[in-house]
Amino acid sequence: MERPAVDLFIIGGGINGCGIARDATGRGLTVTLAEMGDLAQGTSSASTKLFHGGLRYLEYFEFRLVREALEERETLLSAMPHISWPMRFVLPYSPDMRFESDTPTSRLLGMVMPWMKGRRPAWLIRLGLFLYDHLGGRKILPGTARLDLARDPLGRPLKPGFGLGWEYSDCWVQDSRLVVLNARDAEARGATIMTRTRVSHAERQGDLWRITTEGEGGTQIHHARALVNAGGPWVEDVIRNVAHIPSTEGVRLVRGSHIVVPKLYDHDRCYFFQGTDGRIIFAIPYEQDFTLIGTTDMDHRGAPGEARCTDEERDYLCAFASQYFKTPVTPDQVVWTYSGVRPLYNDGAKSATAATRDYVLSLNDQGAPLLNVFGGKITTYRRLAESALTKLAPFFPQASGNWTAGVPLPGGDFPVDGVDALIARLGAAYPFLSPRDARRLVRTYGTDAFLVLGDAKSLADLGHDFGAGLTEAELRWLTDKEFARSGDDILWRRTKLGLHMNDEQARELDRFVARMPAVGAAAQ
């Protein structure tokens, strides 16, 4: 089967691919996107779930990257107040904190203050936080505050000895939902989104790309005026083995692993911990009942899809957190782990931690254009998409200009500070909901929660109850509107209800989804 030619064919259904699809469709371009698995199945669902500037990147003098990310935090907050919200981070200080030995700041300080022997002085951390507060033109988020952790309640979960600390702002985001909402909006604007569809071959034919896909509907042939390779960890494989383009550019695959343990403390703040080895980790309140701890930074060998949190990484994160928390974090507490591979542009850095987090857009215009996307951060995905369309603009003079800043994603059409009011409104409209379920639905769907629940007058009207608050009505929304096709899609990407379900409940959900016909957005 051959399809009519489109302007852009995008390979990859992660945050970069879906962000570019949404941006391009909103400019009036015709777009098809193919993802070999589920949306956000790779790197984009395995982040630390933060919209943040990257405080530690200041040590690498990545000022442009940090400034752009800081600017984006508030732009994105306004567009998705249901799946992203402000958080305050507590940074305890210890004189034993050290730099990684190969950072530019470490080398500079070693030259001018050799007696520090690699230690991070308190004044330098405060300088970094000052820059963090002011580089991005902060308007919504509060600035840094000094803490006396010996007296402040925020110091209670910590070991004795942490006196000085600071509290600063960053933001939380539900990463895989961000991807799905970009795909939904792209589709609503006219894009074709194909999941579980592998691109097996792409070649130039005249002024078009001829693309072959293999999916549940069989083999299809597509034509496009430009090809965008947003394959994430597979970007290099697409260049060499799908498009068969010679290239010297490549990616450095860096594995980031996380652990989830039962809730370690009762307040809503996060902790930013600095280790004696120069690395940092976060401890973050997670899914109401848990604490998320991560991440590691290790060069990844092997297939990107085989990334797993190793026992060594799990034990490292437990030991790291236990240097700070009064109650040790032990491997037997871990209820879930996840790991993702970040496709960083290979800039030749000595260590995985030092490799640039900046994105690189490489345009091959020896015929129909091919745009390869290397690296990037979830925080800067919207700016990356704008930059990608700028690169492609000479080939599409009919396309309109930038438009996505501040335009809400589906369900995000309410004020940044309006979450509690929306939860109250949902609870009043559906009084049979528990406060916990009302909050989860708003934090998942925003104003779309009213569409999910429809005209239900009781829990029974929502159909079968699968457990953990998941009903048949929500399940059908996810399969009809959000491309979900399996239990894992629902429990670990569209939601994180897998943390609250037992194995039998998960198997029942799988069986139910398997019996459902492919409908709505999921049917391609």
Short mmCIF file of C-alpha atoms in Angstrom, two decimals:
data_model
loop_
_atom_site.label_atom_id
_atom_site.label_comp_id
_atom_site.label_asym_id
_atom_site.label_seq_id
_atom_site.Cartn_x
_atom_site.Cartn_y
_atom_site.Cartn_z
CA MET A 1 0.00 0.00 0.00
CA GLU A 2 1.35 3.44 -0.95
CA ARG A 3 0.34 6.62 0.82
CA PRO A 4 0.23 10.18 -0.58
CA ALA A 5 3.37 12.28 -0.04
CA VAL A 6 3.61 14.39 3.11
CA ASP A 7 5.92 17.24 4.02
CA LEU A 8 7.62 15.55 6.99
CA PHE A 9 8.05 11.90 7.92
CA ILE A 10 9.33 11.56 11.48
CA ILE A 11 11.02 8.42 12.82
CA GLY A 12 10.67 8.12 16.60
CA GLY A 13 7.80 8.61 19.04
CA GLY A 14 9.76 10.00 21.96
CA ILE A 15 9.56 13.58 23.20
CA ASN A 16 11.65 15.03 20.37
CA GLY A 17 9.73 13.27 17.60
CA CYS A 18 6.31 14.08 19.04
CA GLY A 19 7.33 17.65 19.85
CA ILE A 20 8.50 18.21 16.27
CA ALA A 21 5.30 16.60 14.92
CA ARG A 22 3.11 18.93 16.96
CA ASP A 23 5.11 22.04 16.04
CA ALA A 24 5.25 21.20 12.32
CA THR A 25 1.55 20.34 12.05
CA GLY A 26 0.65 23.59 13.76
CA ARG A 27 2.61 25.46 11.07
CA GLY A 28 0.46 23.92 8.36
CA LEU A 29 2.80 21.11 7.29
CA THR A 30 1.57 17.57 6.63
CA VAL A 31 3.22 15.09 8.99
CA THR A 32 3.45 11.34 9.51
CA LEU A 33 5.23 9.88 12.56
CA ALA A 34 6.22 6.23 13.02
CA GLU A 35 7.23 4.71 16.36
CA MET A 36 8.43 1.10 16.46
CA GLY A 37 6.95 0.48 19.93
CA ASP A 38 4.74 2.53 22.21
CA LEU A 39 5.04 6.29 22.52
CA ALA A 40 7.74 7.21 25.07
CA GLN A 41 8.70 3.56 25.40
CA GLY A 42 12.43 4.36 25.48
CA THR A 43 14.34 7.27 26.98
CA SER A 44 11.37 9.62 27.26
CA SER A 45 9.66 7.57 29.98
CA ALA A 46 12.87 6.92 31.92
CA SER A 47 13.88 10.42 32.99
CA THR A 48 14.13 11.80 36.53
CA LYS A 49 10.76 13.49 35.80
CA LEU A 50 12.08 17.05 36.11
CA PHE A 51 11.78 20.24 34.12
CA HIS A 52 15.02 21.73 35.33
CA GLY A 53 17.84 23.93 34.15
CA GLY A 54 20.48 21.44 35.24
CA LEU A 55 22.21 23.09 38.18
CA ARG A 56 25.27 20.84 37.87
CA TYR A 57 25.74 21.75 34.18
CA LEU A 58 26.98 25.15 35.35
CA GLU A 59 30.18 23.37 36.45
CA TYR A 60 30.70 22.45 32.78
CA PHE A 61 30.11 26.09 31.68
CA GLU A 62 27.01 24.98 29.71
CA PHE A 63 25.49 28.44 30.23
CA ARG A 64 23.43 28.56 27.02
CA LEU A 65 21.89 25.16 27.72
CA VAL A 66 21.09 26.08 31.34
CA ARG A 67 19.65 29.48 30.40
CA GLU A 68 17.43 27.97 27.69
CA ALA A 69 16.21 25.25 30.05
CA LEU A 70 15.49 27.76 32.83
CA GLU A 71 13.53 29.95 30.42
CA GLU A 72 11.53 26.94 29.31
CA ARG A 73 10.48 25.87 32.81
CA GLU A 74 7.92 28.63 33.17
CA THR A 75 6.82 28.51 29.52
CA LEU A 76 6.06 24.81 29.93
CA LEU A 77 4.41 25.23 33.33
CA SER A 78 1.87 27.55 31.74
CA ALA A 79 1.11 25.06 28.97
CA MET A 80 0.70 21.94 31.11
CA PRO A 81 -0.18 22.81 34.72
CA HIS A 82 -1.86 19.39 35.13
CA ILE A 83 1.23 17.24 34.41
CA SER A 84 3.91 19.71 35.55
CA TRP A 85 4.15 21.67 38.77
CA PRO A 86 6.68 23.65 40.84
CA MET A 87 8.84 21.87 43.38
CA ARG A 88 11.28 23.11 45.98
CA PHE A 89 14.64 21.35 46.30
CA VAL A 90 16.67 21.14 49.50
CA LEU A 91 20.44 21.13 48.99
CA PRO A 92 22.30 20.21 52.21
CA TYR A 93 25.93 21.28 52.42
CA SER A 94 28.92 19.37 53.77
CA PRO A 95 32.60 20.43 53.59
CA ASP A 96 33.35 16.94 52.21
CA MET A 97 31.50 17.60 48.97
CA ARG A 98 33.75 17.36 45.93
CA PHE A 99 33.74 18.13 42.23
CA GLU A 100 34.12 15.51 39.59
CA SER A 101 37.79 15.85 38.71
CA ASP A 102 37.31 16.63 35.02
CA THR A 103 34.85 19.55 35.18
CA PRO A 104 36.08 22.96 33.94
CA THR A 105 35.15 24.49 37.30
CA SER A 106 37.14 21.84 39.16
CA ARG A 107 40.21 22.45 37.02
CA LEU A 108 39.93 26.22 37.36
CA LEU A 109 39.51 26.08 41.14
CA GLY A 110 42.41 23.64 41.35
CA MET A 111 44.63 26.23 39.69
CA VAL A 112 43.63 29.23 41.80
CA MET A 113 42.80 27.46 45.11
CA PRO A 114 44.87 24.25 45.14
CA TRP A 115 44.47 23.87 48.91
CA MET A 116 40.76 23.02 48.37
CA LYS A 117 41.85 19.65 46.88
CA GLY A 118 38.71 19.26 44.79
CA ARG A 119 36.22 20.23 47.51
CA ARG A 120 33.19 22.38 46.69
CA PRO A 121 33.26 25.54 48.82
CA ALA A 122 29.93 26.83 50.15
CA TRP A 123 30.38 30.22 48.48
CA LEU A 124 30.70 28.58 45.07
CA ILE A 125 27.46 26.63 45.54
CA ARG A 126 25.70 29.85 46.56
CA LEU A 127 27.12 31.59 43.47
CA GLY A 128 25.80 28.76 41.31
CA LEU A 129 22.35 29.11 42.89
CA PHE A 130 22.44 32.88 42.31
CA LEU A 131 23.12 32.28 38.61
CA TYR A 132 20.40 29.62 38.56
CA ASP A 133 17.91 32.11 39.96
CA HIS A 134 18.73 34.84 37.43
CA LEU A 135 19.88 33.26 34.14
CA GLY A 136 16.39 32.35 32.96
CA GLY A 137 14.32 35.42 33.81
CA ARG A 138 12.34 33.68 36.58
CA LYS A 139 8.83 35.13 37.16
CA ILE A 140 6.60 32.41 38.65
CA LEU A 141 8.99 30.34 40.75
CA PRO A 142 10.39 31.57 44.08
CA GLY A 143 14.13 32.12 44.44
CA THR A 144 16.77 30.47 46.63
CA ALA A 145 16.52 30.63 50.42
CA ARG A 146 19.16 29.75 53.03
CA LEU A 147 18.24 26.99 55.50
CA ASP A 148 19.40 26.08 58.99
CA LEU A 149 18.89 22.34 58.73
CA ALA A 150 19.76 21.79 62.38
CA ARG A 151 16.51 23.62 63.29
CA ASP A 152 14.36 23.53 60.18
CA PRO A 153 11.89 20.59 59.91
CA LEU A 154 13.35 19.91 56.46
CA GLY A 155 16.49 18.72 58.22
CA ARG A 156 14.72 16.08 60.33
CA PRO A 157 14.98 13.18 57.83
CA LEU A 158 18.73 13.85 57.51
CA LYS A 159 21.62 12.63 59.58
CA PRO A 160 22.94 14.95 62.29
CA GLY A 161 25.70 17.24 61.11
CA PHE A 162 23.98 18.95 58.19
CA GLY A 163 23.56 22.51 59.35
CA LEU A 164 23.83 24.74 56.31
CA GLY A 165 21.59 24.21 53.32
CA TRP A 166 19.65 26.00 50.62
CA GLU A 167 16.23 25.63 49.08
CA TYR A 168 15.72 26.44 45.40
CA SER A 169 13.07 25.94 42.71
CA ASP A 170 12.65 23.54 39.81
CA CYS A 171 9.67 21.68 38.35
CA TRP A 172 8.23 18.18 38.16
CA VAL A 173 6.83 16.68 34.97
CA GLN A 174 5.10 13.43 34.07
CA ASP A 175 7.46 12.67 31.23
CA SER A 176 5.64 9.95 29.30
CA ARG A 177 2.33 11.83 29.54
CA LEU A 178 4.08 14.86 28.06
CA VAL A 179 4.98 12.76 25.02
CA VAL A 180 1.46 11.37 24.63
CA LEU A 181 -0.14 14.82 24.91
CA ASN A 182 2.16 16.18 22.20
CA ALA A 183 1.18 13.25 19.99
CA ARG A 184 -2.51 13.80 20.73
CA ASP A 185 -2.28 17.48 19.87
CA ALA A 186 -0.33 16.73 16.69
CA GLU A 187 -2.98 14.23 15.63
CA ALA A 188 -5.79 16.68 16.43
CA ARG A 189 -4.08 19.19 14.14
CA GLY A 190 -3.87 16.68 11.29
CA ALA A 191 -0.76 14.51 11.83
CA THR A 192 -0.81 10.75 11.31
CA ILE A 193 0.65 8.97 14.37
CA MET A 194 1.58 5.30 13.86
CA THR A 195 2.69 3.27 16.87
CA ARG A 196 4.13 -0.24 16.77
CA THR A 197 5.34 0.55 13.25
CA ARG A 198 8.99 0.03 12.36
CA VAL A 199 10.71 1.94 9.55
CA SER A 200 12.68 -0.74 7.73
CA HIS A 201 14.08 1.30 4.84
CA ALA A 202 14.33 4.87 3.62
CA GLU A 203 15.87 6.08 0.38
CA ARG A 204 15.91 9.20 -1.72
CA GLN A 205 13.95 9.07 -4.96
CA GLY A 206 14.23 12.33 -6.87
CA ASP A 207 13.16 15.16 -4.56
CA LEU A 208 11.30 12.83 -2.14
CA TRP A 209 12.07 10.21 0.46
CA ARG A 210 10.56 6.77 -0.09
CA ILE A 211 9.98 5.16 3.31
CA THR A 212 8.99 1.55 3.99
CA THR A 213 7.21 0.70 7.23
CA GLU A 214 6.27 -2.63 8.80
CA GLY A 215 3.37 -2.61 11.23
CA GLU A 216 0.32 -4.53 12.34
CA GLY A 217 -1.36 -3.52 9.08
CA GLY A 218 1.48 -4.97 7.00
CA THR A 219 4.02 -3.25 4.76
CA GLN A 220 3.32 0.32 3.67
CA ILE A 221 5.17 2.75 1.41
CA HIS A 222 5.28 6.44 2.31
CA HIS A 223 6.70 9.45 0.51
CA ALA A 224 7.91 12.63 2.17
CA ARG A 225 9.61 15.86 1.18
CA ALA A 226 11.84 15.67 4.27
CA LEU A 227 12.82 12.97 6.75
CA VAL A 228 13.37 13.66 10.45
CA ASN A 229 15.40 11.09 12.37
CA ALA A 230 14.36 11.46 16.01
CA GLY A 231 15.24 7.88 16.87
CA GLY A 232 16.79 8.74 20.24
CA PRO A 233 19.22 5.95 21.19
CA TRP A 234 18.60 4.43 17.75
CA VAL A 235 19.44 7.64 15.83
CA GLU A 236 22.79 6.28 14.64
CA ASP A 237 21.23 2.99 13.59
CA VAL A 238 18.65 4.88 11.50
CA ILE A 239 21.39 6.84 9.73
CA ARG A 240 23.49 3.80 8.89
CA ASN A 241 21.07 0.90 8.56
CA VAL A 242 17.76 2.48 7.52
CA ALA A 243 18.76 5.50 5.42
CA HIS A 244 22.22 4.09 4.57
CA ILE A 245 23.83 7.53 4.78
CA PRO A 246 27.59 7.73 5.48
CA SER A 247 28.20 9.87 8.57
CA THR A 248 30.98 10.54 11.07
CA GLU A 249 28.50 11.73 13.70
CA GLY A 250 27.39 9.41 16.46
CA VAL A 251 25.87 9.11 19.89
CA ARG A 252 27.26 8.22 23.27
CA LEU A 253 24.77 5.98 25.05
CA VAL A 254 24.60 6.83 28.74
CA ARG A 255 22.44 4.75 31.07
CA GLY A 256 20.54 6.51 33.83
CA SER A 257 18.98 4.23 36.43
CA HIS A 258 16.51 5.02 39.22
CA ILE A 259 15.06 3.22 42.21
CA VAL A 260 11.68 3.67 43.91
CA VAL A 261 11.22 2.95 47.64
CA PRO A 262 8.35 3.49 50.10
CA LYS A 263 8.00 7.13 51.18
CA LEU A 264 11.05 8.22 53.19
CA TYR A 265 9.61 11.45 54.65
CA ASP A 266 6.28 13.26 54.96
CA HIS A 267 6.83 16.69 53.40
CA ASP A 268 6.58 17.64 49.72
CA ARG A 269 10.16 18.86 49.15
CA CYS A 270 12.85 17.11 47.11
CA TYR A 271 16.48 16.65 48.11
CA PHE A 272 19.52 17.35 45.96
CA PHE A 273 22.44 15.32 47.32
CA GLN A 274 26.09 15.80 46.39
CA GLY A 275 28.40 12.85 46.85
CA THR A 276 32.01 12.55 47.89
CA ASP A 277 32.67 11.22 44.37
CA GLY A 278 31.47 14.48 42.80
CA ARG A 279 28.18 13.06 41.48
CA ILE A 280 24.69 14.16 42.45
CA ILE A 281 21.36 12.40 42.94
CA PHE A 282 17.80 13.48 43.72
CA ALA A 283 15.31 12.09 46.24
CA ILE A 284 11.79 13.08 45.14
CA PRO A 285 8.28 12.48 46.49
CA TYR A 286 6.69 10.10 43.98
CA GLU A 287 3.16 8.91 43.24
CA GLN A 288 1.87 9.87 46.72
CA ASP A 289 3.28 6.80 48.53
CA PHE A 290 6.90 6.56 47.35
CA THR A 291 10.28 8.25 47.00
CA LEU A 292 12.15 8.26 43.70
CA ILE A 293 15.97 8.21 43.89
CA GLY A 294 18.29 8.74 40.92
CA THR A 295 20.06 8.93 38.67
CA THR A 296 23.25 7.12 37.73
CA ASP A 297 25.41 8.05 34.74
CA MET A 298 27.15 5.06 33.13
CA ASP A 299 28.24 4.35 29.59
CA HIS A 300 25.84 1.78 28.17
CA ARG A 301 27.02 -1.21 26.16
CA GLY A 302 24.54 -3.26 24.20
CA ALA A 303 21.11 -2.64 22.72
CA PRO A 304 19.32 0.49 24.03
CA GLY A 305 16.14 -1.48 24.65
CA GLU A 306 17.96 -3.80 27.04
CA ALA A 307 18.84 -1.10 29.57
CA ARG A 308 18.18 -2.27 33.12
CA CYS A 309 19.11 -0.97 36.55
CA THR A 310 21.90 -3.31 37.61
CA ASP A 311 22.33 -4.56 41.17
CA GLU A 312 25.48 -2.45 41.30
CA GLU A 313 23.57 0.70 40.37
CA ARG A 314 20.77 -0.11 42.83
CA ASP A 315 23.27 -0.60 45.64
CA TYR A 316 25.13 2.59 44.66
CA LEU A 317 21.94 4.67 44.86
CA CYS A 318 20.99 3.11 48.21
CA ALA A 319 24.44 3.79 49.65
CA PHE A 320 24.51 7.34 48.23
CA ALA A 321 21.13 8.23 49.76
CA SER A 322 22.13 6.59 53.05
CA GLN A 323 25.02 9.04 53.38
CA TYR A 324 22.34 11.67 53.97
CA PHE A 325 19.18 10.08 55.35
CA LYS A 326 19.02 9.26 59.05
CA THR A 327 17.27 5.96 58.27
CA PRO A 328 19.38 3.94 55.81
CA VAL A 329 17.98 3.11 52.39
CA THR A 330 18.53 -0.60 51.72
CA PRO A 331 18.13 -2.75 48.58
CA ASP A 332 15.32 -4.79 50.14
CA GLN A 333 13.18 -1.63 50.28
CA VAL A 334 13.27 -1.14 46.50
CA VAL A 335 9.83 -1.75 44.98
CA TRP A 336 10.64 -0.77 41.40
CA THR A 337 13.59 0.23 39.26
CA TYR A 338 13.76 1.72 35.80
CA SER A 339 16.56 2.62 33.47
CA GLY A 340 16.83 4.60 30.26
CA VAL A 341 19.55 5.27 27.72
CA ARG A 342 20.28 8.89 26.91
CA PRO A 343 21.56 9.40 23.36
CA LEU A 344 24.10 12.14 24.00
CA TYR A 345 25.97 13.68 21.10
CA ASN A 346 29.41 12.08 21.09
CA ASP A 347 31.68 15.03 21.82
CA GLY A 348 34.60 12.93 23.00
CA ALA A 349 34.20 13.68 26.73
CA LYS A 350 36.21 11.48 29.08
CA SER A 351 33.27 10.37 31.23
CA ALA A 352 29.56 9.79 30.80
CA THR A 353 28.80 12.52 33.34
CA ALA A 354 30.90 15.06 31.43
CA ALA A 355 29.30 14.39 28.02
CA THR A 356 27.26 17.35 26.81
CA ARG A 357 23.50 17.35 27.44
CA ASP A 358 23.00 19.92 24.70
CA TYR A 359 21.23 18.91 21.52
CA VAL A 360 22.72 18.88 18.03
CA LEU A 361 20.63 19.10 14.86
CA SER A 362 22.48 17.87 11.79
CA LEU A 363 21.00 18.58 8.35
CA ASN A 364 21.96 16.45 5.35
CA ASP A 365 20.65 18.21 2.25
CA GLN A 366 22.36 16.17 -0.45
CA GLY A 367 18.98 15.65 -2.07
CA ALA A 368 15.69 15.50 -0.15
CA PRO A 369 16.58 16.82 3.33
CA LEU A 370 17.37 14.54 6.27
CA LEU A 371 17.45 16.09 9.74
CA ASN A 372 19.17 14.00 12.43
CA VAL A 373 18.42 14.85 16.06
CA PHE A 374 21.16 14.09 18.60
CA GLY A 375 20.81 14.46 22.36
CA GLY A 376 18.58 16.95 24.10
CA LYS A 377 16.82 17.28 27.45
CA ILE A 378 13.14 16.84 28.14
CA THR A 379 13.07 20.42 29.46
CA THR A 380 14.17 21.88 26.13
CA TYR A 381 12.12 19.66 23.82
CA ARG A 382 9.89 22.56 22.68
CA ARG A 383 12.87 24.76 21.83
CA LEU A 384 14.52 21.82 20.06
CA ALA A 385 11.38 21.44 17.94
CA GLU A 386 11.45 25.13 17.05
CA SER A 387 15.12 24.86 16.11
CA ALA A 388 14.37 21.79 13.97
CA LEU A 389 11.69 23.68 12.05
CA THR A 390 14.06 26.61 11.61
CA LYS A 391 16.58 24.24 10.03
CA LEU A 392 13.90 22.91 7.69
CA ALA A 393 12.31 26.31 6.93
CA PRO A 394 14.15 26.88 3.59
CA PHE A 395 12.47 23.76 2.20
CA PHE A 396 8.98 24.78 3.35
CA PRO A 397 8.48 28.49 2.69
CA GLN A 398 4.72 28.04 3.13
CA ALA A 399 5.13 27.08 6.81
CA SER A 400 4.11 29.65 9.42
CA GLY A 401 6.35 30.75 12.29
CA ASN A 402 6.87 29.76 15.92
CA TRP A 403 3.61 29.24 17.79
CA THR A 404 3.90 26.70 20.63
CA ALA A 405 5.08 28.98 23.50
CA GLY A 406 2.28 29.12 26.04
CA VAL A 407 -0.25 27.19 23.93
CA PRO A 408 -1.79 24.60 26.29
CA LEU A 409 -1.45 20.89 25.72
CA PRO A 410 -4.69 18.85 25.93
CA GLY A 411 -6.20 19.21 29.41
CA GLY A 412 -3.90 22.09 30.34
CA ASP A 413 -6.31 24.96 29.67
CA PHE A 414 -6.45 26.33 33.23
CA PRO A 415 -4.22 28.63 35.33
CA VAL A 416 -0.89 27.46 36.78
CA ASP A 417 -2.24 28.02 40.29
CA GLY A 418 -5.64 26.50 39.51
CA VAL A 419 -5.01 22.83 40.28
CA ASP A 420 -6.69 22.76 43.69
CA ALA A 421 -9.73 24.60 42.32
CA LEU A 422 -9.98 22.13 39.44
CA ILE A 423 -9.75 19.17 41.85
CA ALA A 424 -12.53 20.70 43.95
CA ARG A 425 -14.67 21.24 40.83
CA LEU A 426 -14.14 17.64 39.72
CA GLY A 427 -15.01 16.35 43.20
CA ALA A 428 -18.20 18.43 43.25
CA ALA A 429 -19.25 17.18 39.81
CA TYR A 430 -18.50 13.54 40.71
CA PRO A 431 -19.03 13.26 44.50
CA PHE A 432 -18.49 9.49 44.40
CA LEU A 433 -14.76 10.05 43.75
CA SER A 434 -12.37 9.86 46.69
CA PRO A 435 -10.17 12.96 47.18
CA ARG A 436 -7.14 10.83 46.23
CA ASP A 437 -8.74 9.69 42.96
CA ALA A 438 -9.93 13.20 42.10
CA ARG A 439 -6.39 14.50 42.55
CA ARG A 440 -4.88 11.71 40.46
CA LEU A 441 -7.34 12.28 37.62
CA VAL A 442 -6.65 16.01 37.51
CA ARG A 443 -2.90 15.45 37.70
CA THR A 444 -3.21 12.99 34.82
CA TYR A 445 -5.85 14.51 32.53
CA GLY A 446 -6.43 18.09 33.70
CA THR A 447 -9.71 19.44 32.33
CA ASP A 448 -10.02 16.30 30.19
CA ALA A 449 -10.89 14.43 33.40
CA PHE A 450 -14.48 15.59 32.87
CA LEU A 451 -14.45 13.95 29.44
CA VAL A 452 -12.96 10.75 30.87
CA LEU A 453 -15.78 10.47 33.44
CA GLY A 454 -18.54 11.70 31.12
CA ASP A 455 -22.07 11.62 32.54
CA ALA A 456 -21.30 9.04 35.25
CA LYS A 457 -23.43 9.37 38.39
CA SER A 458 -21.74 6.60 40.38
CA LEU A 459 -18.65 4.41 40.37
CA ALA A 460 -20.72 1.66 38.80
CA ASP A 461 -21.32 3.90 35.78
CA LEU A 462 -17.55 3.89 35.11
CA GLY A 463 -17.59 0.18 34.35
CA HIS A 464 -15.22 -2.50 35.58
CA ASP A 465 -12.86 -1.56 38.44
CA PHE A 466 -9.37 -2.92 37.78
CA GLY A 467 -7.97 -1.68 41.10
CA ALA A 468 -5.94 1.34 42.22
CA GLY A 469 -8.71 3.63 40.94
CA LEU A 470 -8.45 2.50 37.30
CA THR A 471 -11.90 1.99 35.77
CA GLU A 472 -13.13 0.79 32.40
CA ALA A 473 -14.09 4.37 31.47
CA GLU A 474 -10.50 5.55 31.97
CA LEU A 475 -9.15 2.50 30.17
CA ARG A 476 -11.31 3.20 27.13
CA TRP A 477 -10.16 6.82 27.10
CA LEU A 478 -6.55 5.64 27.06
CA THR A 479 -7.09 3.20 24.22
CA ASP A 480 -9.40 5.47 22.18
CA LYS A 481 -7.59 8.78 22.64
CA GLU A 482 -4.06 8.11 23.88
CA PHE A 483 -2.69 5.29 21.68
CA ALA A 484 -2.49 2.72 24.53
CA ARG A 485 -2.48 -0.89 23.31
CA SER A 486 -1.29 -2.98 26.28
CA GLY A 487 -1.35 -3.20 30.04
CA ASP A 488 2.21 -1.88 30.24
CA ASP A 489 1.28 1.14 28.12
CA ILE A 490 -1.39 1.98 30.70
CA LEU A 491 0.28 1.00 33.98
CA TRP A 492 3.81 2.30 33.35
CA ARG A 493 3.57 5.08 30.76
CA ARG A 494 0.08 6.67 30.61
CA THR A 495 -0.05 6.29 34.41
CA LYS A 496 2.14 4.79 37.12
CA LEU A 497 -0.67 2.69 38.58
CA GLY A 498 1.56 -0.35 38.22
CA LEU A 499 3.09 0.70 41.54
CA HIS A 500 -0.29 0.30 43.23
CA MET A 501 -1.51 -2.94 41.59
CA ASN A 502 -0.65 -6.53 42.36
CA ASP A 503 0.39 -9.06 39.72
CA GLU A 504 -3.07 -10.61 39.32
CA GLN A 505 -4.68 -7.20 38.76
CA ALA A 506 -2.06 -6.40 36.13
CA ARG A 507 -2.68 -9.74 34.37
CA GLU A 508 -6.44 -9.12 34.40
CA LEU A 509 -5.87 -5.72 32.78
CA ASP A 510 -3.66 -7.30 30.12
CA ARG A 511 -6.32 -9.87 29.30
CA PHE A 512 -9.02 -7.21 29.07
CA VAL A 513 -6.96 -4.96 26.76
CA ALA A 514 -6.03 -7.92 24.55
CA ARG A 515 -9.73 -8.61 23.93
CA MET A 516 -10.46 -5.02 22.93
CA PRO A 517 -10.58 -4.08 19.24
CA ALA A 518 -8.04 -1.53 18.00
CA VAL A 519 -10.08 1.67 17.91
CA GLY A 520 -9.70 5.43 17.83
CA ALA A 521 -6.21 6.85 17.98
CA ALA A 522 -4.70 3.43 18.59
CA ALA A 523 -5.85 1.98 15.28
CA GLN A 524 -3.32 2.63 12.54
#
